[in-house]
């Protein structure tokens, strides 16, 4: 069970490792961490955090080629429409190397919850997500994104089933491939590793770099 007050997570003595840089990882670990960072960034109210993960032009849903200005407007509109959000990857991320060191494909199931108190509505369900990922200047960027709605529910706050996400939702820590119990902060992913081995899944932790709250994955 989550603790009533946030715990202060500790950083490990390991050197900094920015998720966007390969830093000696296998391509599977590199691209997998990038996908997790993308999901974490989408839960923040910071459009810059999301936009930084996209290529200059993107095959964007049903809008075909979109530039970053278009994507920024779309992200900001979504942030305004759904100020409370929680997303979580279900199961494995299926990765494919299309062109070594250049192009990759990631497929995964995304459980989502979104709520708007002003509009008195919540929605939850699952998307099947496909991401085309291209290496730009040594860093992965999303060059294509597609999603298919698997299932969805809607309701009004107060009539929410017990298994829905809490009203106040925080971003999850970004797991580090091959290092169980260590994560990157979703708010400062390049600041180093955080040791969460002594905390249970779902515990509210305080980021040692920013002071913001995140959830132990």
CSV table of N, CA and C in Angstrom, one decimal, residues 112-214:
chain,number,residue,atom,x,y,z
A,112,UNK,N,-4.8,3.5,-19.7
A,112,UNK,CA,-4.9,4.9,-19.5
A,112,UNK,C,-6.1,5.2,-18.6
A,113,UNK,N,-5.9,6.3,-17.8
A,113,UNK,CA,-6.9,6.9,-17.0
A,113,UNK,C,-6.8,8.4,-17.1
A,114,UNK,N,-7.9,9.1,-17.4
A,114,UNK,CA,-7.9,10.6,-17.5
A,114,UNK,C,-9.1,11.1,-16.9
A,115,UNK,N,-9.0,12.3,-16.2
A,115,UNK,CA,-10.1,12.9,-15.5
A,115,UNK,C,-10.1,14.4,-15.7
A,116,UNK,N,-11.3,15.0,-15.8
A,116,UNK,CA,-11.4,16.4,-15.9
A,116,UNK,C,-12.5,16.8,-14.8
A,117,UNK,N,-12.0,17.4,-13.7
A,117,UNK,CA,-12.9,17.8,-12.7
A,117,UNK,C,-13.9,18.9,-13.2
A,118,UNK,N,-13.4,20.0,-13.9
A,118,UNK,CA,-14.3,21.0,-14.4
A,118,UNK,C,-15.4,20.4,-15.2
A,119,UNK,N,-15.1,19.4,-16.0
A,119,UNK,CA,-16.2,18.8,-16.9
A,119,UNK,C,-16.9,17.6,-16.2
A,120,UNK,N,-16.5,17.3,-15.0
A,120,UNK,CA,-17.1,16.2,-14.3
A,120,UNK,C,-17.1,14.9,-15.1
A,121,UNK,N,-16.0,14.5,-15.5
A,121,UNK,CA,-15.9,13.2,-16.4
A,121,UNK,C,-14.6,12.5,-16.2
A,122,UNK,N,-14.6,11.2,-16.2
A,122,UNK,CA,-13.4,10.4,-16.2
A,122,UNK,C,-13.5,9.4,-17.3
A,123,UNK,N,-12.4,9.0,-17.8
A,123,UNK,CA,-12.4,7.9,-18.9
A,123,UNK,C,-11.2,7.0,-18.6
A,124,UNK,N,-11.3,5.7,-18.8
A,124,UNK,CA,-10.2,4.8,-18.7
A,124,UNK,C,-10.4,3.7,-19.7
A,125,UNK,N,-9.3,3.0,-20.0
A,125,UNK,CA,-9.3,2.0,-21.0
A,125,UNK,C,-7.9,1.5,-21.4
A,126,UNK,N,-7.8,1.1,-22.7
A,126,UNK,CA,-6.5,0.6,-23.1
A,126,UNK,C,-6.3,0.9,-24.6
A,127,UNK,N,-5.2,1.4,-25.0
A,127,UNK,CA,-4.8,1.6,-26.4
A,127,UNK,C,-3.7,0.5,-26.8
A,128,UNK,N,-3.7,0.1,-28.0
A,128,UNK,CA,-2.6,-0.6,-28.6
A,128,UNK,C,-1.7,0.5,-29.4
A,129,UNK,N,-0.5,0.7,-29.0
A,129,UNK,CA,0.3,1.8,-29.5
A,129,UNK,C,1.5,1.2,-30.3
A,130,UNK,N,1.7,1.8,-31.5
A,130,UNK,CA,2.8,1.5,-32.4
A,130,UNK,C,3.7,2.8,-32.4
A,131,UNK,N,5.0,2.7,-32.2
A,131,UNK,CA,5.9,3.9,-32.3
A,131,UNK,C,6.9,3.5,-33.3
A,132,UNK,N,7.1,4.4,-34.3
A,132,UNK,CA,8.3,4.4,-35.2
A,132,UNK,C,9.3,5.3,-34.5
A,133,UNK,N,10.5,4.7,-34.3
A,133,UNK,CA,11.6,5.5,-33.6
A,133,UNK,C,12.8,5.6,-34.6
A,134,UNK,N,13.2,6.8,-34.8
A,134,UNK,CA,14.4,7.1,-35.6
A,134,UNK,C,15.5,7.7,-34.8
A,135,UNK,N,16.7,7.3,-35.1
A,135,UNK,CA,17.8,7.9,-34.4
A,135,UNK,C,18.2,9.2,-35.1
A,136,UNK,N,18.2,10.3,-34.3
A,136,UNK,CA,18.5,11.7,-34.8
A,136,UNK,C,19.6,12.2,-34.0
A,137,UNK,N,20.8,12.5,-34.6
A,137,UNK,CA,22.0,13.0,-33.9
A,137,UNK,C,22.3,12.1,-32.7
A,138,UNK,N,22.2,10.8,-32.8
A,138,UNK,CA,22.6,9.9,-31.8
A,138,UNK,C,21.5,9.6,-30.7
A,139,UNK,N,20.4,10.2,-30.9
A,139,UNK,CA,19.3,10.1,-29.9
A,139,UNK,C,18.0,9.6,-30.5
A,140,UNK,N,17.3,8.7,-29.9
A,140,UNK,CA,16.0,8.2,-30.4
A,140,UNK,C,14.9,9.3,-30.4
A,141,UNK,N,14.2,9.4,-31.5
A,141,UNK,CA,13.1,10.3,-31.6
A,141,UNK,C,11.9,9.6,-32.2
A,142,UNK,N,10.7,10.0,-31.8
A,142,UNK,CA,9.5,9.4,-32.4
A,142,UNK,C,9.2,10.0,-33.8
A,143,UNK,N,9.2,9.1,-34.8
A,143,UNK,CA,9.0,9.6,-36.2
A,143,UNK,C,7.6,9.2,-36.7
A,144,UNK,N,6.9,8.3,-35.9
A,144,UNK,CA,5.6,7.9,-36.3
A,144,UNK,C,4.9,7.4,-35.1
A,145,UNK,N,3.6,7.7,-34.9
A,145,UNK,CA,2.8,7.2,-33.8
A,145,UNK,C,1.4,6.8,-34.2
A,146,UNK,N,1.0,5.6,-33.9
A,146,UNK,CA,-0.4,5.1,-34.2
A,146,UNK,C,-1.0,4.5,-33.0
A,147,UNK,N,-2.3,4.6,-32.8
A,147,UNK,CA,-2.9,3.9,-31.7
A,147,UNK,C,-4.3,3.4,-32.1
A,148,UNK,N,-4.7,2.3,-31.5
A,148,UNK,CA,-6.0,1.7,-31.7
A,148,UNK,C,-6.6,1.5,-30.3
A,149,UNK,N,-7.9,1.9,-30.2
A,149,UNK,CA,-8.6,1.8,-28.9
A,149,UNK,C,-9.0,0.4,-28.8
A,150,UNK,N,-8.6,-0.3,-27.7
A,150,UNK,CA,-8.9,-1.7,-27.4
A,150,UNK,C,-10.3,-1.7,-26.6
A,151,UNK,N,-10.3,-0.9,-25.6
A,151,UNK,CA,-11.6,-0.8,-24.8
A,151,UNK,C,-11.6,0.5,-24.0
A,152,UNK,N,-12.8,1.0,-23.6
A,152,UNK,CA,-12.9,2.2,-22.9
A,152,UNK,C,-14.1,2.3,-22.0
A,153,UNK,N,-14.0,3.0,-20.9
A,153,UNK,CA,-15.2,3.2,-20.0
A,153,UNK,C,-15.2,4.7,-19.7
A,154,UNK,N,-16.4,5.2,-19.4
A,154,UNK,CA,-16.5,6.6,-19.0
A,154,UNK,C,-17.5,6.7,-17.8
A,155,UNK,N,-17.3,7.8,-17.1
A,155,UNK,CA,-18.2,8.0,-15.9
A,155,UNK,C,-18.0,9.4,-15.3
A,156,UNK,N,-18.6,9.6,-14.2
A,156,UNK,CA,-18.5,10.9,-13.5
A,156,UNK,C,-17.8,10.7,-12.2
A,157,UNK,N,-17.0,11.6,-11.8
A,157,UNK,CA,-16.3,11.5,-10.5
A,157,UNK,C,-17.4,11.4,-9.4
A,158,UNK,N,-17.1,10.5,-8.4
A,158,UNK,CA,-18.0,10.2,-7.4
A,158,UNK,C,-18.7,8.9,-7.6
A,159,UNK,N,-18.9,8.6,-8.9
A,159,UNK,CA,-19.5,7.3,-9.3
A,159,UNK,C,-18.4,6.4,-9.8
A,160,UNK,N,-17.1,6.7,-9.6
A,160,UNK,CA,-16.0,6.0,-10.1
A,160,UNK,C,-15.9,4.6,-9.4
A,161,UNK,N,-15.7,3.5,-10.2
A,161,UNK,CA,-15.5,2.2,-9.5
A,161,UNK,C,-14.2,2.2,-8.7
A,162,UNK,N,-14.2,1.4,-7.7
A,162,UNK,CA,-13.1,1.4,-6.7
A,162,UNK,C,-11.7,1.1,-7.4
A,163,UNK,N,-11.7,0.4,-8.5
A,163,UNK,CA,-10.4,0.1,-9.1
A,163,UNK,C,-9.9,1.1,-10.1
A,164,UNK,N,-10.6,2.3,-10.1
A,164,UNK,CA,-10.1,3.4,-11.0
A,164,UNK,C,-8.9,4.0,-10.3
A,165,UNK,N,-8.1,4.8,-11.1
A,165,UNK,CA,-7.0,5.5,-10.6
A,165,UNK,C,-7.4,6.6,-9.6
A,166,UNK,N,-6.6,6.9,-8.6
A,166,UNK,CA,-6.9,8.0,-7.6
A,166,UNK,C,-7.1,9.3,-8.3
A,167,UNK,N,-7.8,10.2,-7.6
A,167,UNK,CA,-8.1,11.5,-8.2
A,167,UNK,C,-6.8,12.3,-8.4
A,168,UNK,N,-5.9,12.2,-7.5
A,168,UNK,CA,-4.6,12.8,-7.7
A,168,UNK,C,-3.6,11.8,-8.1
A,169,UNK,N,-3.0,12.0,-9.3
A,169,UNK,CA,-2.2,11.0,-9.9
A,169,UNK,C,-0.8,11.6,-10.2
A,170,UNK,N,0.2,10.8,-9.9
A,170,UNK,CA,1.6,11.2,-10.1
A,170,UNK,C,2.3,10.3,-11.2
A,171,UNK,N,3.3,10.8,-11.8
A,171,UNK,CA,4.1,10.1,-12.8
A,171,UNK,C,4.8,8.9,-12.1
A,172,UNK,N,5.1,7.9,-12.8
A,172,UNK,CA,5.8,6.7,-12.3
A,172,UNK,C,7.3,6.9,-12.6
A,173,UNK,N,8.1,6.3,-11.7
A,173,UNK,CA,9.6,6.3,-12.0
A,173,UNK,C,9.8,5.5,-13.3
A,174,UNK,N,11.0,5.8,-13.9
A,174,UNK,CA,11.3,5.1,-15.2
A,174,UNK,C,12.2,3.9,-14.9
A,175,UNK,N,11.8,2.7,-15.0
A,175,UNK,CA,12.7,1.5,-14.6
A,175,UNK,C,13.9,1.5,-15.5
A,176,UNK,N,15.0,1.1,-14.9
A,176,UNK,CA,16.3,1.0,-15.6
A,176,UNK,C,16.5,-0.5,-16.0
A,177,UNK,N,16.6,-0.7,-17.3
A,177,UNK,CA,16.7,-2.1,-17.9
A,177,UNK,C,17.9,-2.8,-17.3
A,178,UNK,N,17.7,-4.0,-16.8
A,178,UNK,CA,18.8,-4.8,-16.2
A,178,UNK,C,19.3,-4.4,-14.8
A,179,UNK,N,18.6,-3.4,-14.2
A,179,UNK,CA,18.9,-3.0,-12.8
A,179,UNK,C,17.6,-3.0,-12.0
A,180,UNK,N,17.1,-4.1,-11.6
A,180,UNK,CA,15.9,-4.1,-10.8
A,180,UNK,C,16.1,-3.3,-9.5
A,181,UNK,N,15.1,-2.5,-9.2
A,181,UNK,CA,15.1,-1.7,-8.0
A,181,UNK,C,15.7,-0.3,-8.2
A,182,UNK,N,16.1,0.0,-9.4
A,182,UNK,CA,16.7,1.3,-9.7
A,182,UNK,C,15.8,2.0,-10.8
A,183,UNK,N,15.6,3.3,-10.7
A,183,UNK,CA,14.8,4.0,-11.6
A,183,UNK,C,15.4,5.4,-11.9
A,184,UNK,N,15.0,6.0,-13.0
A,184,UNK,CA,15.2,7.4,-13.2
A,184,UNK,C,14.0,8.2,-12.8
A,185,UNK,N,14.2,9.4,-12.3
A,185,UNK,CA,13.1,10.3,-12.0
A,185,UNK,C,12.4,10.7,-13.3
A,186,UNK,N,11.0,10.6,-13.3
A,186,UNK,CA,10.3,11.1,-14.5
A,186,UNK,C,10.4,12.6,-14.7
A,187,UNK,N,10.9,13.3,-13.7
A,187,UNK,CA,11.0,14.8,-13.8
A,187,UNK,C,12.5,15.2,-14.1
A,188,UNK,N,13.4,14.3,-13.8
A,188,UNK,CA,14.8,14.6,-14.1
A,188,UNK,C,15.5,13.4,-14.6
A,189,UNK,N,15.1,12.9,-15.7
A,189,UNK,CA,15.6,11.5,-16.2
A,189,UNK,C,17.1,11.4,-16.5
A,190,UNK,N,17.8,12.6,-16.6
A,190,UNK,CA,19.2,12.5,-16.9
A,190,UNK,C,20.1,12.8,-15.6
A,191,UNK,N,19.5,12.9,-14.5
A,191,UNK,CA,20.2,13.3,-13.2
A,191,UNK,C,20.8,12.1,-12.5
A,192,UNK,N,20.6,10.9,-13.0
A,192,UNK,CA,21.2,9.8,-12.3
A,192,UNK,C,20.2,8.7,-11.8
A,193,UNK,N,20.7,7.7,-11.2
A,193,UNK,CA,19.9,6.5,-10.8
A,193,UNK,C,19.4,6.7,-9.4
A,194,UNK,N,18.2,6.3,-9.2
A,194,UNK,CA,17.5,6.3,-7.8
A,194,UNK,C,17.3,4.9,-7.3
A,195,UNK,N,17.8,4.7,-6.1
A,195,UNK,CA,17.6,3.4,-5.5
A,195,UNK,C,16.3,3.3,-4.8
A,196,UNK,N,15.4,2.4,-5.3
A,196,UNK,CA,14.1,2.3,-4.6
A,196,UNK,C,13.8,0.8,-4.2
A,197,UNK,N,14.9,0.1,-3.9
A,197,UNK,CA,14.8,-1.3,-3.6
A,197,UNK,C,14.1,-1.6,-2.3
A,198,UNK,N,14.1,-0.7,-1.4
A,198,UNK,CA,13.4,-0.9,-0.1
A,198,UNK,C,12.0,-0.5,-0.1
A,199,UNK,N,11.5,0.0,-1.2
A,199,UNK,CA,10.1,0.5,-1.3
A,199,UNK,C,9.2,-0.5,-2.1
A,200,UNK,N,8.0,-0.6,-1.7
A,200,UNK,CA,7.0,-1.4,-2.4
A,200,UNK,C,6.5,-0.7,-3.6
A,201,UNK,N,6.0,-1.5,-4.6
A,201,UNK,CA,5.4,-1.0,-5.8
A,201,UNK,C,4.2,-0.1,-5.3
A,202,UNK,N,4.0,1.1,-5.9
A,202,UNK,CA,2.9,2.0,-5.6
A,202,UNK,C,3.2,3.0,-4.5
A,203,UNK,N,4.4,2.9,-3.9
A,203,UNK,CA,4.8,3.8,-2.8
A,203,UNK,C,5.0,5.2,-3.4
A,204,UNK,N,4.6,6.3,-2.8
A,204,UNK,CA,4.8,7.6,-3.2
A,204,UNK,C,6.2,8.0,-2.7
A,205,UNK,N,7.1,8.4,-3.7
A,205,UNK,CA,8.4,8.8,-3.3
A,205,UNK,C,8.7,10.2,-3.7
A,206,UNK,N,9.6,10.9,-3.0
A,206,UNK,CA,10.0,12.2,-3.4
A,206,UNK,C,11.3,12.2,-4.2
A,207,UNK,N,11.2,12.8,-5.4
A,207,UNK,CA,12.4,12.9,-6.2
A,207,UNK,C,13.5,13.7,-5.5
A,208,UNK,N,14.7,13.1,-5.4
A,208,UNK,CA,15.8,13.8,-4.6
A,208,UNK,C,16.3,15.0,-5.4
A,209,UNK,N,16.0,15.1,-6.7
A,209,UNK,CA,16.6,16.2,-7.5
A,209,UNK,C,15.6,17.4,-7.6
A,210,UNK,N,14.3,17.1,-7.6
A,210,UNK,CA,13.3,18.2,-7.8
A,210,UNK,C,12.4,18.4,-6.6
A,211,UNK,N,12.3,17.4,-5.8
A,211,UNK,CA,11.3,17.4,-4.7
A,211,UNK,C,9.9,17.0,-5.0
A,212,UNK,N,9.7,16.7,-6.3
A,212,UNK,CA,8.3,16.3,-6.7
A,212,UNK,C,8.1,14.9,-6.4
A,213,UNK,N,6.8,14.5,-6.4
A,213,UNK,CA,6.4,13.2,-6.0
A,213,UNK,C,6.3,12.3,-7.2
A,214,UNK,N,6.8,11.1,-7.1
A,214,UNK,CA,6.6,10.1,-8.2
A,214,UNK,C,6.2,8.7,-7.5
